[in-house]
Amino acid sequence: MTTEQLLKINGGQKLAGGKVSIAGSSNQVTKCIIASLLTNEHVLIKNAPAVNERKIAEELFAHLGGEVEYVDEHTVRLCANGITKNSISREICQKNRISILAVGALLHRFGSAYIYGTLGGDKIGKRPVDFHIKGLQEMGAHVELDGDLYDIFVDGQGLQGAHIILPFPSVMTTENLIIAATLAKGRTIIENAAIEPEVTELVKMLQKMGADITINANRTYVIRGVPRLKGCELRVMPDRNQAVSFACAALATGGNVLLEKIPHDPLYSFLNYIQRMGAEFRVNSEGIYVSSPKGKRLKHSHIEVEVHPGFMTDWQQPFMILFTQADGISILHETIFEDRLSYTRYLNSMGANINLFSTCLGEAPCRFKNKNHIHSAIIHGPTNLVGGNFKMPTDIRAGMCLVIAGLVASGTTLLSNIHELQRKYDNIVEKLTQMGGDVSIIKGQI
C-alpha cells in the first residue's frame, strides 16, 4: 500500500485564547466565477478563498476558453471574451456540481450546451438536476438525453422569461435560473426560491454587471432580461460555514475563539443557537468572540434543520459534537438531505451515544418521500470520545465533524482522504494550530 497525507490530531486539549481568520465563501466564489461567463468584459474577484472548489470552477472557466489571471492568492481576474466551447468534459463534470450552472451562459452564447449528468460533489443523498432542467425548459430550452449526456439547446428566440415556481427552495437551482434569466428575453419570476446570503451576494454581483433583479417578499425574484452585461469588481463575503466550524471546535473543547473580521449578519442565526446552549459571544470591530460557559458544560438543545434563515444543514455536523459534550438529551432533525446523518456511525465508534430514527421528530415540514430514510438523531450527553482512524467521508461538513471530534477526543485521531476537506477549508492545520490545537499533516496509511 502506498502512503498518503494524513491529518494527525492529538486531542483532549482546550482550544482557548486563539483567533482565526475566516476565508471568503467557497459557496459564493464558485457561482461568481460561473456568472462571469455572461460578459465579455473583465471581472475582478477579491477575497477569493484558496480552496479546491474555487480551483475547479476556474478550471471549468479556462476549459471553455476563458482567461484566468491570478493577481495574487486571493484575487483573480476573469475574462470570457475568448470562450469557444459549449461542452463541458465528463472529467470536469465529475469533479463538482458547479458545471450545471454554466448551462444558461452557454445557451446565451451558443444556443446549445452539452453537459454530463454524472455530477460530482458531496455525497449527502439524492441531488438530481431535475429542478435545474425543468426550470430551463420553462424558459424555452429543449433537452435531449443520450446516456448521461445532456444536449440542451434553444431555438432562434433564445431563452424566454417565465414564471417558475420551485418545488423546494434549492440554492443551486435558484442561482442557476437567476443567471440564465439575466439575459433572457422578457421577465422571469422565480417563486419559492432560496434567499441564502450567498445567493443575495450573487444577485448584487449581477446587478453591478447591469442585470435588473428585484427581490420581493415570500422568496420571490423578478428578473427583467437585459441585452448585455458588463464587467465588474466584487469582494467575496466571509465563509459562514467555516466560521461555524471553528466556533464549534472551540466550544466543543470547552474553549473560546475570536473569529476575526467576520460581520454579525452571516452568523446571527447560529449565535442564537449557541446562546440557548449557554455559550457566550460578543460582536465588535475585531470580529465575533465565542466562549464556552464558565465553569459548566453546554446545555442540551433541540434543533431542526431548515432553509435560510433557519438552522443550516451544513451546520448540523459540527454542532453534533457540541451535543455529545452537552448535559442532557439533545435532538437533531434533518429536513434537507435524506442521507446526511450517516456520519454519526463514526462518532459512535469513538464513544458517542447517538441513536438514529426514520421518524420525523421535529415540527419543520419533512420533504422526504421515502419515510424509511433517517431523518432524526437523539444524542445523549456528555460522553467521553476516544481517538480513532478514519477515511474522511465525501460530505465535507461530516469530515470537519470528525476533525472536531478528534480535537475533543482523548488520544490520537488519524484521518485520510483529507483532500475532501481541502475543497472548502484553507490552511486547516495552521488555523487549528493558531487556535491551540495539536494538529499536523503526516505521511502514512490507515
CSV table of C-alpha atoms in Angstrom, one decimal:
chain,number,residue,atom,x,y,z
A,1,MET,CA,0.0,0.0,0.0
A,2,THR,CA,1.2,3.5,-0.8
A,3,THR,CA,1.4,6.2,1.8
A,4,GLU,CA,-0.7,9.3,1.6
A,5,GLN,CA,-1.2,12.5,3.5
A,6,LEU,CA,-2.9,12.0,6.8
A,7,LEU,CA,-4.3,14.6,9.2
A,8,LYS,CA,-3.0,13.8,12.7
A,9,ILE,CA,-4.9,15.2,15.7
A,10,ASN,CA,-3.7,14.8,19.3
A,11,GLY,CA,-6.9,15.5,21.1
A,12,GLY,CA,-8.1,16.4,24.6
A,13,GLN,CA,-6.8,19.9,24.6
A,14,LYS,CA,-8.9,23.1,25.2
A,15,LEU,CA,-8.8,25.5,22.2
A,16,ALA,CA,-8.7,28.8,24.1
A,17,GLY,CA,-7.2,32.2,23.7
A,18,GLY,CA,-6.7,32.0,20.0
A,19,LYS,CA,-8.1,33.7,16.9
A,20,VAL,CA,-8.7,32.6,13.4
A,21,SER,CA,-9.2,34.3,10.1
A,22,ILE,CA,-12.2,33.3,8.0
A,23,ALA,CA,-11.7,32.9,4.3
A,24,GLY,CA,-14.0,34.1,1.6
A,25,SER,CA,-17.1,32.0,0.9
A,26,SER,CA,-16.4,29.0,-1.3
A,27,ASN,CA,-20.1,28.7,-2.0
A,28,GLN,CA,-20.2,32.3,-3.3
A,29,VAL,CA,-16.9,32.5,-5.2
A,30,THR,CA,-17.7,29.5,-7.4
A,31,LYS,CA,-21.0,30.9,-8.5
A,32,CYS,CA,-19.4,34.3,-9.2
A,33,ILE,CA,-16.8,32.6,-11.4
A,34,ILE,CA,-19.6,31.0,-13.4
A,35,ALA,CA,-21.6,34.2,-13.6
A,36,SER,CA,-18.5,35.8,-15.2
A,37,LEU,CA,-19.3,33.8,-18.3
A,38,LEU,CA,-22.2,36.2,-19.0
A,39,THR,CA,-20.0,39.1,-20.1
A,40,ASN,CA,-17.0,39.6,-22.4
A,41,GLU,CA,-15.6,42.2,-20.1
A,42,HIS,CA,-13.2,41.6,-17.2
A,43,VAL,CA,-14.5,40.6,-13.8
A,44,LEU,CA,-12.2,41.1,-10.8
A,45,ILE,CA,-12.9,38.9,-7.7
A,46,LYS,CA,-11.3,39.8,-4.4
A,47,ASN,CA,-11.1,37.8,-1.2
A,48,ALA,CA,-11.4,34.5,-3.2
A,49,PRO,CA,-10.6,31.6,-0.8
A,50,ALA,CA,-7.6,29.4,-1.7
A,51,VAL,CA,-9.7,26.2,-1.7
A,52,ASN,CA,-10.0,23.4,-4.2
A,53,GLU,CA,-13.7,24.2,-5.1
A,54,ARG,CA,-12.6,27.6,-6.4
A,55,LYS,CA,-9.8,25.9,-8.5
A,56,ILE,CA,-12.4,23.5,-10.1
A,57,ALA,CA,-14.6,26.5,-11.1
A,58,GLU,CA,-11.6,28.3,-12.5
A,59,GLU,CA,-10.6,25.1,-14.4
A,60,LEU,CA,-14.1,24.9,-15.9
A,61,PHE,CA,-13.9,28.6,-16.9
A,62,ALA,CA,-10.5,28.0,-18.6
A,63,HIS,CA,-11.7,24.7,-20.2
A,64,LEU,CA,-14.4,26.7,-22.0
A,65,GLY,CA,-11.8,29.1,-23.3
A,66,GLY,CA,-11.9,31.8,-20.7
A,67,GLU,CA,-8.9,33.7,-19.4
A,68,VAL,CA,-8.0,33.3,-15.7
A,69,GLU,CA,-5.4,35.7,-14.3
A,70,TYR,CA,-4.1,35.4,-10.7
A,71,VAL,CA,-3.4,38.9,-9.3
A,72,ASP,CA,-2.5,37.3,-6.0
A,73,GLU,CA,-3.5,34.3,-4.0
A,74,HIS,CA,-6.9,35.7,-3.1
A,75,THR,CA,-7.6,37.9,-6.2
A,76,VAL,CA,-8.5,36.6,-9.6
A,77,ARG,CA,-9.3,38.5,-12.9
A,78,LEU,CA,-11.5,36.7,-15.4
A,79,CYS,CA,-12.4,37.3,-19.0
A,80,ALA,CA,-14.8,35.2,-21.0
A,81,ASN,CA,-14.2,37.1,-24.3
A,82,GLY,CA,-12.3,34.1,-25.7
A,83,ILE,CA,-15.0,31.4,-24.9
A,84,THR,CA,-15.0,28.9,-27.7
A,85,LYS,CA,-16.6,25.7,-26.3
A,86,ASN,CA,-20.2,24.9,-25.4
A,87,SER,CA,-19.5,21.5,-23.9
A,88,ILE,CA,-18.1,20.5,-20.6
A,89,SER,CA,-16.0,17.4,-20.3
A,90,ARG,CA,-17.0,14.4,-18.3
A,91,GLU,CA,-13.9,14.8,-16.1
A,92,ILE,CA,-14.8,18.3,-15.0
A,93,CYS,CA,-18.5,17.4,-14.5
A,94,GLN,CA,-17.4,14.6,-12.2
A,95,LYS,CA,-15.4,16.9,-10.0
A,96,ASN,CA,-18.2,19.2,-8.9
A,97,ARG,CA,-21.9,20.0,-9.4
A,98,ILE,CA,-20.9,23.6,-10.4
A,99,SER,CA,-20.9,22.6,-14.1
A,100,ILE,CA,-24.7,22.7,-14.3
A,101,LEU,CA,-24.6,26.4,-13.5
A,102,ALA,CA,-22.8,27.1,-16.8
A,103,VAL,CA,-25.6,26.0,-19.0
A,104,GLY,CA,-27.5,29.3,-19.0
A,105,ALA,CA,-24.5,31.3,-20.1
A,106,LEU,CA,-23.6,28.8,-22.8
A,107,LEU,CA,-27.1,28.9,-24.2
A,108,HIS,CA,-26.9,32.6,-24.4
A,109,ARG,CA,-23.6,32.4,-26.2
A,110,PHE,CA,-24.0,29.4,-28.5
A,111,GLY,CA,-27.7,28.4,-28.4
A,112,SER,CA,-26.7,25.0,-27.1
A,113,ALA,CA,-24.8,23.3,-24.3
A,114,TYR,CA,-23.5,19.8,-23.5
A,115,ILE,CA,-23.1,18.5,-20.0
A,116,TYR,CA,-22.8,15.1,-18.4
A,117,GLY,CA,-25.3,14.2,-15.7
A,118,THR,CA,-22.7,12.4,-13.5
A,119,LEU,CA,-22.0,15.5,-11.5
A,120,GLY,CA,-19.6,15.4,-8.5
A,121,GLY,CA,-19.8,16.9,-5.1
A,122,ASP,CA,-20.8,15.9,-1.6
A,123,LYS,CA,-22.4,12.5,-1.3
A,124,ILE,CA,-25.3,13.5,1.0
A,125,GLY,CA,-28.3,11.9,-0.5
A,126,LYS,CA,-30.1,12.4,-3.8
A,127,ARG,CA,-29.2,15.7,-5.5
A,128,PRO,CA,-30.8,15.4,-9.0
A,129,VAL,CA,-30.6,18.1,-11.7
A,130,ASP,CA,-34.4,17.8,-12.3
A,131,PHE,CA,-35.2,21.2,-10.8
A,132,HIS,CA,-32.5,22.8,-13.0
A,133,ILE,CA,-33.6,21.1,-16.2
A,134,LYS,CA,-37.3,21.8,-15.6
A,135,GLY,CA,-36.6,25.5,-14.9
A,136,LEU,CA,-34.6,25.9,-18.1
A,137,GLN,CA,-37.3,24.1,-20.1
A,138,GLU,CA,-39.9,26.5,-18.7
A,139,MET,CA,-37.6,29.3,-20.1
A,140,GLY,CA,-37.7,27.6,-23.6
A,141,ALA,CA,-34.8,25.2,-23.5
A,142,HIS,CA,-35.1,21.8,-25.2
A,143,VAL,CA,-33.4,18.9,-23.6
A,144,GLU,CA,-32.3,15.6,-25.1
A,145,LEU,CA,-30.6,12.9,-23.1
A,146,ASP,CA,-28.1,10.4,-24.6
A,147,GLY,CA,-27.0,8.1,-21.9
A,148,ASP,CA,-25.8,10.5,-19.2
A,149,LEU,CA,-25.0,13.3,-21.8
A,150,TYR,CA,-27.5,16.2,-21.7
A,151,ASP,CA,-27.9,18.1,-25.1
A,152,ILE,CA,-29.6,21.3,-24.1
A,153,PHE,CA,-30.5,23.8,-26.8
A,154,VAL,CA,-32.8,26.7,-27.7
A,155,ASP,CA,-34.5,27.8,-30.9
A,156,GLY,CA,-33.8,31.1,-32.6
A,157,GLN,CA,-35.7,33.1,-29.9
A,158,GLY,CA,-33.3,32.0,-27.2
A,159,LEU,CA,-34.2,31.8,-23.6
A,160,GLN,CA,-37.5,33.5,-22.7
A,161,GLY,CA,-38.8,34.9,-19.4
A,162,ALA,CA,-41.1,32.5,-17.5
A,163,HIS,CA,-43.0,32.2,-14.2
A,164,ILE,CA,-41.3,29.4,-12.3
A,165,ILE,CA,-42.4,28.0,-9.0
A,166,LEU,CA,-39.8,25.8,-7.4
A,167,PRO,CA,-40.9,22.7,-5.6
A,168,PHE,CA,-38.3,23.4,-3.0
A,169,PRO,CA,-36.1,26.4,-2.4
A,170,SER,CA,-32.9,24.8,-3.8
A,171,VAL,CA,-29.9,27.1,-3.6
A,172,MET,CA,-28.2,26.0,-6.8
A,173,THR,CA,-31.4,25.8,-8.8
A,174,THR,CA,-32.2,29.4,-7.7
A,175,GLU,CA,-28.7,30.6,-8.7
A,176,ASN,CA,-28.9,28.7,-12.0
A,177,LEU,CA,-32.2,30.2,-13.0
A,178,ILE,CA,-31.2,33.7,-11.9
A,179,ILE,CA,-28.0,33.5,-14.0
A,180,ALA,CA,-30.0,32.2,-17.0
A,181,ALA,CA,-32.7,34.9,-16.6
A,182,THR,CA,-30.4,37.9,-16.7
A,183,LEU,CA,-30.0,37.8,-20.5
A,184,ALA,CA,-33.3,36.1,-21.3
A,185,LYS,CA,-36.0,38.0,-23.3
A,186,GLY,CA,-38.7,39.3,-21.1
A,187,ARG,CA,-39.5,38.9,-17.4
A,188,THR,CA,-38.7,35.9,-15.2
A,189,ILE,CA,-40.4,35.3,-11.9
A,190,ILE,CA,-38.9,32.7,-9.6
A,191,GLU,CA,-41.1,31.8,-6.6
A,192,ASN,CA,-40.3,29.6,-3.5
A,193,ALA,CA,-36.6,30.5,-4.2
A,194,ALA,CA,-33.6,30.3,-1.9
A,195,ILE,CA,-32.7,33.5,-0.1
A,196,GLU,CA,-29.3,32.5,1.4
A,197,PRO,CA,-26.7,35.3,1.9
A,198,GLU,CA,-24.6,33.7,-0.9
A,199,VAL,CA,-27.5,34.0,-3.3
A,200,THR,CA,-28.0,37.6,-2.4
A,201,GLU,CA,-24.3,38.3,-3.0
A,202,LEU,CA,-24.6,36.7,-6.5
A,203,VAL,CA,-27.6,39.0,-7.2
A,204,LYS,CA,-25.6,42.0,-6.1
A,205,MET,CA,-22.8,41.0,-8.4
A,206,LEU,CA,-25.2,40.6,-11.4
A,207,GLN,CA,-26.7,44.0,-10.6
A,208,LYS,CA,-23.2,45.5,-10.8
A,209,MET,CA,-22.9,43.9,-14.2
A,210,GLY,CA,-26.2,45.6,-15.3
A,211,ALA,CA,-28.8,43.0,-14.5
A,212,ASP,CA,-32.3,44.0,-13.5
A,213,ILE,CA,-33.2,41.8,-10.5
A,214,THR,CA,-35.7,42.6,-7.7
A,215,ILE,CA,-36.1,40.5,-4.6
A,216,ASN,CA,-39.7,40.6,-3.5
A,217,ALA,CA,-41.4,39.2,-0.4
A,218,ASN,CA,-42.2,35.5,0.0
A,219,ARG,CA,-38.9,34.1,-1.6
A,220,THR,CA,-39.6,35.6,-5.0
A,221,TYR,CA,-37.1,37.1,-7.5
A,222,VAL,CA,-38.2,39.1,-10.5
A,223,ILE,CA,-35.6,39.4,-13.3
A,224,ARG,CA,-36.1,41.5,-16.3
A,225,GLY,CA,-33.7,40.4,-19.1
A,226,VAL,CA,-31.2,42.9,-20.5
A,227,PRO,CA,-29.4,42.8,-23.9
A,228,ARG,CA,-25.9,42.6,-22.4
A,229,LEU,CA,-23.9,42.6,-19.2
A,230,LYS,CA,-20.7,44.4,-18.4
A,231,GLY,CA,-17.7,43.6,-16.2
A,232,CYS,CA,-17.5,44.4,-12.5
A,233,GLU,CA,-15.4,44.2,-9.4
A,234,LEU,CA,-16.6,42.4,-6.2
A,235,ARG,CA,-15.4,41.2,-2.8
A,236,VAL,CA,-16.4,37.7,-1.6
A,237,MET,CA,-18.3,37.6,1.7
A,238,PRO,CA,-16.7,35.6,4.6
A,239,ASP,CA,-17.4,31.9,4.7
A,240,ARG,CA,-20.1,31.5,7.3
A,241,ASN,CA,-19.7,27.7,7.3
A,242,GLN,CA,-16.0,28.0,8.1
A,243,ALA,CA,-16.8,30.4,10.9
A,244,VAL,CA,-19.4,28.0,12.4
A,245,SER,CA,-16.9,25.0,12.2
A,246,PHE,CA,-14.1,26.9,14.0
A,247,ALA,CA,-16.6,28.2,16.6
A,248,CYS,CA,-17.9,24.7,17.3
A,249,ALA,CA,-14.3,23.4,17.6
A,250,ALA,CA,-13.6,25.9,20.3
A,251,LEU,CA,-16.9,25.4,22.1
A,252,ALA,CA,-16.7,21.6,22.0
A,253,THR,CA,-13.3,21.6,23.7
A,254,GLY,CA,-14.6,24.0,26.4
A,255,GLY,CA,-12.6,26.9,25.0
A,256,ASN,CA,-13.1,30.1,23.1
A,257,VAL,CA,-12.0,31.8,19.9
A,258,LEU,CA,-12.1,35.2,18.1
A,259,LEU,CA,-13.5,34.8,14.6
A,260,GLU,CA,-11.5,37.7,13.0
A,261,LYS,CA,-13.2,40.4,11.0
A,262,ILE,CA,-16.4,38.4,10.4
A,263,PRO,CA,-19.6,40.6,10.5
A,264,HIS,CA,-22.6,39.8,12.6
A,265,ASP,CA,-25.1,39.2,9.8
A,266,PRO,CA,-24.0,35.8,8.4
A,267,LEU,CA,-23.9,34.3,11.9
A,268,TYR,CA,-26.8,35.9,13.7
A,269,SER,CA,-28.9,32.7,13.5
A,270,PHE,CA,-26.0,30.4,14.6
A,271,LEU,CA,-25.3,32.7,17.6
A,272,ASN,CA,-28.9,32.3,18.8
A,273,TYR,CA,-28.5,28.5,19.0
A,274,ILE,CA,-25.2,28.5,20.9
A,275,GLN,CA,-26.6,31.2,23.3
A,276,ARG,CA,-29.5,28.9,24.1
A,277,MET,CA,-27.0,26.2,25.0
A,278,GLY,CA,-25.2,28.5,27.4
A,279,ALA,CA,-22.4,29.8,25.3
A,280,GLU,CA,-21.4,33.4,25.3
A,281,PHE,CA,-20.5,35.7,22.5
A,282,ARG,CA,-19.7,39.3,21.8
A,283,VAL,CA,-19.5,41.3,18.5
A,284,ASN,CA,-17.2,44.2,17.9
A,285,SER,CA,-14.8,45.8,15.4
A,286,GLU,CA,-12.4,42.8,15.8
A,287,GLY,CA,-15.0,40.2,14.8
A,288,ILE,CA,-17.1,37.8,16.8
A,289,TYR,CA,-15.8,36.2,20.0
A,290,VAL,CA,-17.4,33.0,21.2
A,291,SER,CA,-16.8,31.3,24.5
A,292,SER,CA,-17.9,28.2,26.4
A,293,PRO,CA,-19.9,28.8,29.6
A,294,LYS,CA,-17.5,29.4,32.5
A,295,GLY,CA,-17.3,26.5,35.0
A,296,LYS,CA,-20.0,24.4,33.4
A,297,ARG,CA,-21.0,22.4,30.4
A,298,LEU,CA,-23.2,23.4,27.4
A,299,LYS,CA,-26.9,22.6,27.8
A,300,HIS,CA,-28.8,20.2,25.6
A,301,SER,CA,-30.9,21.5,22.8
A,302,HIS,CA,-33.4,20.6,20.1
A,303,ILE,CA,-32.6,21.8,16.5
A,304,GLU,CA,-34.4,21.4,13.3
A,305,VAL,CA,-32.5,21.9,10.1
A,306,GLU,CA,-34.3,24.3,7.7
A,307,VAL,CA,-33.7,26.5,4.7
A,308,HIS,CA,-32.4,30.0,5.4
A,309,PRO,CA,-33.0,31.9,7.6
A,310,GLY,CA,-33.3,28.7,9.7
A,311,PHE,CA,-30.6,26.4,11.0
A,312,MET,CA,-28.4,25.5,8.0
A,313,THR,CA,-27.9,21.9,7.0
A,314,ASP,CA,-24.1,22.5,6.8
A,315,TRP,CA,-24.1,23.4,10.5
A,316,GLN,CA,-25.6,20.2,11.9
A,317,GLN,CA,-22.4,18.1,11.6
A,318,PRO,CA,-20.1,20.3,13.7
A,319,PHE,CA,-23.0,21.0,16.0
A,320,MET,CA,-23.3,17.2,16.6
A,321,ILE,CA,-20.1,17.3,18.6
A,322,LEU,CA,-21.5,20.0,20.8
A,323,PHE,CA,-24.4,17.8,21.6
A,324,THR,CA,-22.1,14.9,22.5
A,325,GLN,CA,-20.4,17.2,25.1
A,326,ALA,CA,-23.6,18.9,26.4
A,327,ASP,CA,-25.5,18.0,29.5
A,328,GLY,CA,-28.7,16.1,28.8
A,329,ILE,CA,-30.5,14.7,25.7
A,330,SER,CA,-30.4,16.7,22.5
A,331,ILE,CA,-32.4,16.1,19.3
A,332,LEU,CA,-31.5,17.0,15.8
A,333,HIS,CA,-33.9,16.7,12.9
A,334,GLU,CA,-32.5,16.9,9.3
A,335,THR,CA,-35.1,18.1,6.8
A,336,ILE,CA,-33.0,18.9,3.7
A,337,PHE,CA,-30.8,15.9,2.7
A,338,GLU,CA,-32.0,12.4,3.3
A,339,ASP,CA,-28.7,10.7,4.0
A,340,ARG,CA,-26.9,13.4,5.9
A,341,LEU,CA,-26.8,11.7,9.3
A,342,SER,CA,-24.9,8.6,8.2
A,343,TYR,CA,-21.6,10.0,9.5
A,344,THR,CA,-22.8,9.6,13.1
A,345,ARG,CA,-21.6,6.0,13.0
A,346,TYR,CA,-18.0,7.3,13.2
A,347,LEU,CA,-18.9,9.3,16.3
A,348,ASN,CA,-20.5,6.3,17.9
A,349,SER,CA,-17.3,4.3,17.3
A,350,MET,CA,-15.4,7.0,19.2
A,351,GLY,CA,-17.8,6.7,22.2
A,352,ALA,CA,-20.7,8.9,21.4
A,353,ASN,CA,-24.3,7.8,22.2
A,354,ILE,CA,-26.3,8.8,19.1
A,355,ASN,CA,-29.5,7.0,18.1
A,356,LEU,CA,-30.9,7.5,14.6
A,357,PHE,CA,-34.6,7.4,13.6
A,358,SER,CA,-36.6,7.4,10.4
A,359,THR,CA,-39.4,9.2,12.2
A,360,CYS,CA,-39.6,12.9,11.7
A,361,LEU,CA,-39.3,14.1,15.3
A,362,GLY,CA,-39.5,17.8,14.6
A,363,GLU,CA,-42.1,20.3,13.6
A,364,ALA,CA,-40.5,21.5,10.4
A,365,PRO,CA,-42.0,20.1,7.2
A,366,CYS,CA,-40.2,16.9,6.1
A,367,ARG,CA,-39.7,16.9,2.3
A,368,PHE,CA,-38.6,13.2,2.1
A,369,LYS,CA,-41.0,10.9,0.2
A,370,ASN,CA,-39.2,7.8,1.4
A,371,LYS,CA,-40.1,7.8,5.1
A,372,ASN,CA,-37.6,5.0,5.7
A,373,HIS,CA,-34.7,7.3,5.3
A,374,ILE,CA,-33.0,8.5,8.5
A,375,HIS,CA,-34.3,12.0,9.5
A,376,SER,CA,-33.6,12.4,13.2
A,377,ALA,CA,-30.9,11.8,15.9
A,378,ILE,CA,-31.2,11.6,19.6
A,379,ILE,CA,-27.9,12.4,21.3
A,380,HIS,CA,-27.2,11.5,25.0
A,381,GLY,CA,-24.5,13.7,26.5
A,382,PRO,CA,-22.0,14.2,27.8
A,383,THR,CA,-19.8,11.3,26.6
A,384,ASN,CA,-16.1,10.8,26.5
A,385,LEU,CA,-14.7,10.4,23.0
A,386,VAL,CA,-11.7,8.4,22.1
A,387,GLY,CA,-9.5,8.9,19.1
A,388,GLY,CA,-9.7,6.7,16.0
A,389,ASN,CA,-8.5,6.2,12.4
A,390,PHE,CA,-11.0,7.1,9.7
A,391,LYS,CA,-11.2,7.7,6.0
A,392,MET,CA,-12.8,11.1,5.7
A,393,PRO,CA,-16.3,10.9,4.1
A,394,THR,CA,-17.1,12.9,0.9
A,395,ASP,CA,-19.5,15.1,2.8
A,396,ILE,CA,-17.1,17.9,3.6
A,397,ARG,CA,-19.0,19.0,6.7
A,398,ALA,CA,-19.0,15.4,8.1
A,399,GLY,CA,-15.3,15.4,7.5
A,400,MET,CA,-14.9,18.6,9.6
A,401,CYS,CA,-17.1,17.0,12.2
A,402,LEU,CA,-14.5,14.2,12.5
A,403,VAL,CA,-11.8,16.8,12.9
A,404,ILE,CA,-13.6,18.5,15.8
A,405,ALA,CA,-14.3,15.0,17.3
A,406,GLY,CA,-10.6,14.3,17.1
A,407,LEU,CA,-9.9,17.6,18.9
A,408,VAL,CA,-12.3,16.7,21.7
A,409,ALA,CA,-11.2,13.0,22.0
A,410,SER,CA,-8.5,11.6,24.2
A,411,GLY,CA,-5.6,10.1,22.3
A,412,THR,CA,-4.7,10.4,18.6
A,413,THR,CA,-7.0,10.6,15.6
A,414,LEU,CA,-5.8,9.9,12.1
A,415,LEU,CA,-7.8,11.0,9.0
A,416,SER,CA,-7.1,10.0,5.5
A,417,ASN,CA,-8.7,11.3,2.2
A,418,ILE,CA,-8.1,14.9,3.5
A,419,HIS,CA,-8.3,16.4,0.0
A,420,GLU,CA,-12.1,16.3,0.6
A,421,LEU,CA,-11.7,18.7,3.5
A,422,GLN,CA,-9.4,20.9,1.4
A,423,ARG,CA,-12.2,21.5,-1.0
A,424,LYS,CA,-13.7,24.1,1.4
A,425,TYR,CA,-11.2,24.6,4.2
A,426,ASP,CA,-8.0,26.6,3.5
A,427,ASN,CA,-4.9,26.3,5.7
A,428,ILE,CA,-6.8,24.0,8.1
A,429,VAL,CA,-3.7,22.9,10.1
A,430,GLU,CA,-2.4,26.4,10.5
A,431,LYS,CA,-5.8,27.7,11.7
A,432,LEU,CA,-6.4,25.0,14.2
A,433,THR,CA,-2.9,25.3,15.5
A,434,GLN,CA,-3.4,29.0,15.9
A,435,MET,CA,-6.5,28.2,18.0
A,436,GLY,CA,-4.5,26.0,20.3
A,437,GLY,CA,-5.0,22.5,18.7
A,438,ASP,CA,-2.2,19.9,18.2
A,439,VAL,CA,-2.7,19.2,14.5
A,440,SER,CA,-0.3,18.2,11.8
A,441,ILE,CA,-0.1,16.5,8.4
A,442,ILE,CA,2.0,13.4,8.2
A,443,LYS,CA,2.7,10.6,5.7
A,444,GLY,CA,1.3,7.2,6.3
A,445,GLN,CA,-1.6,4.8,5.8
A,446,ILE,CA,-4.5,3.7,7.9
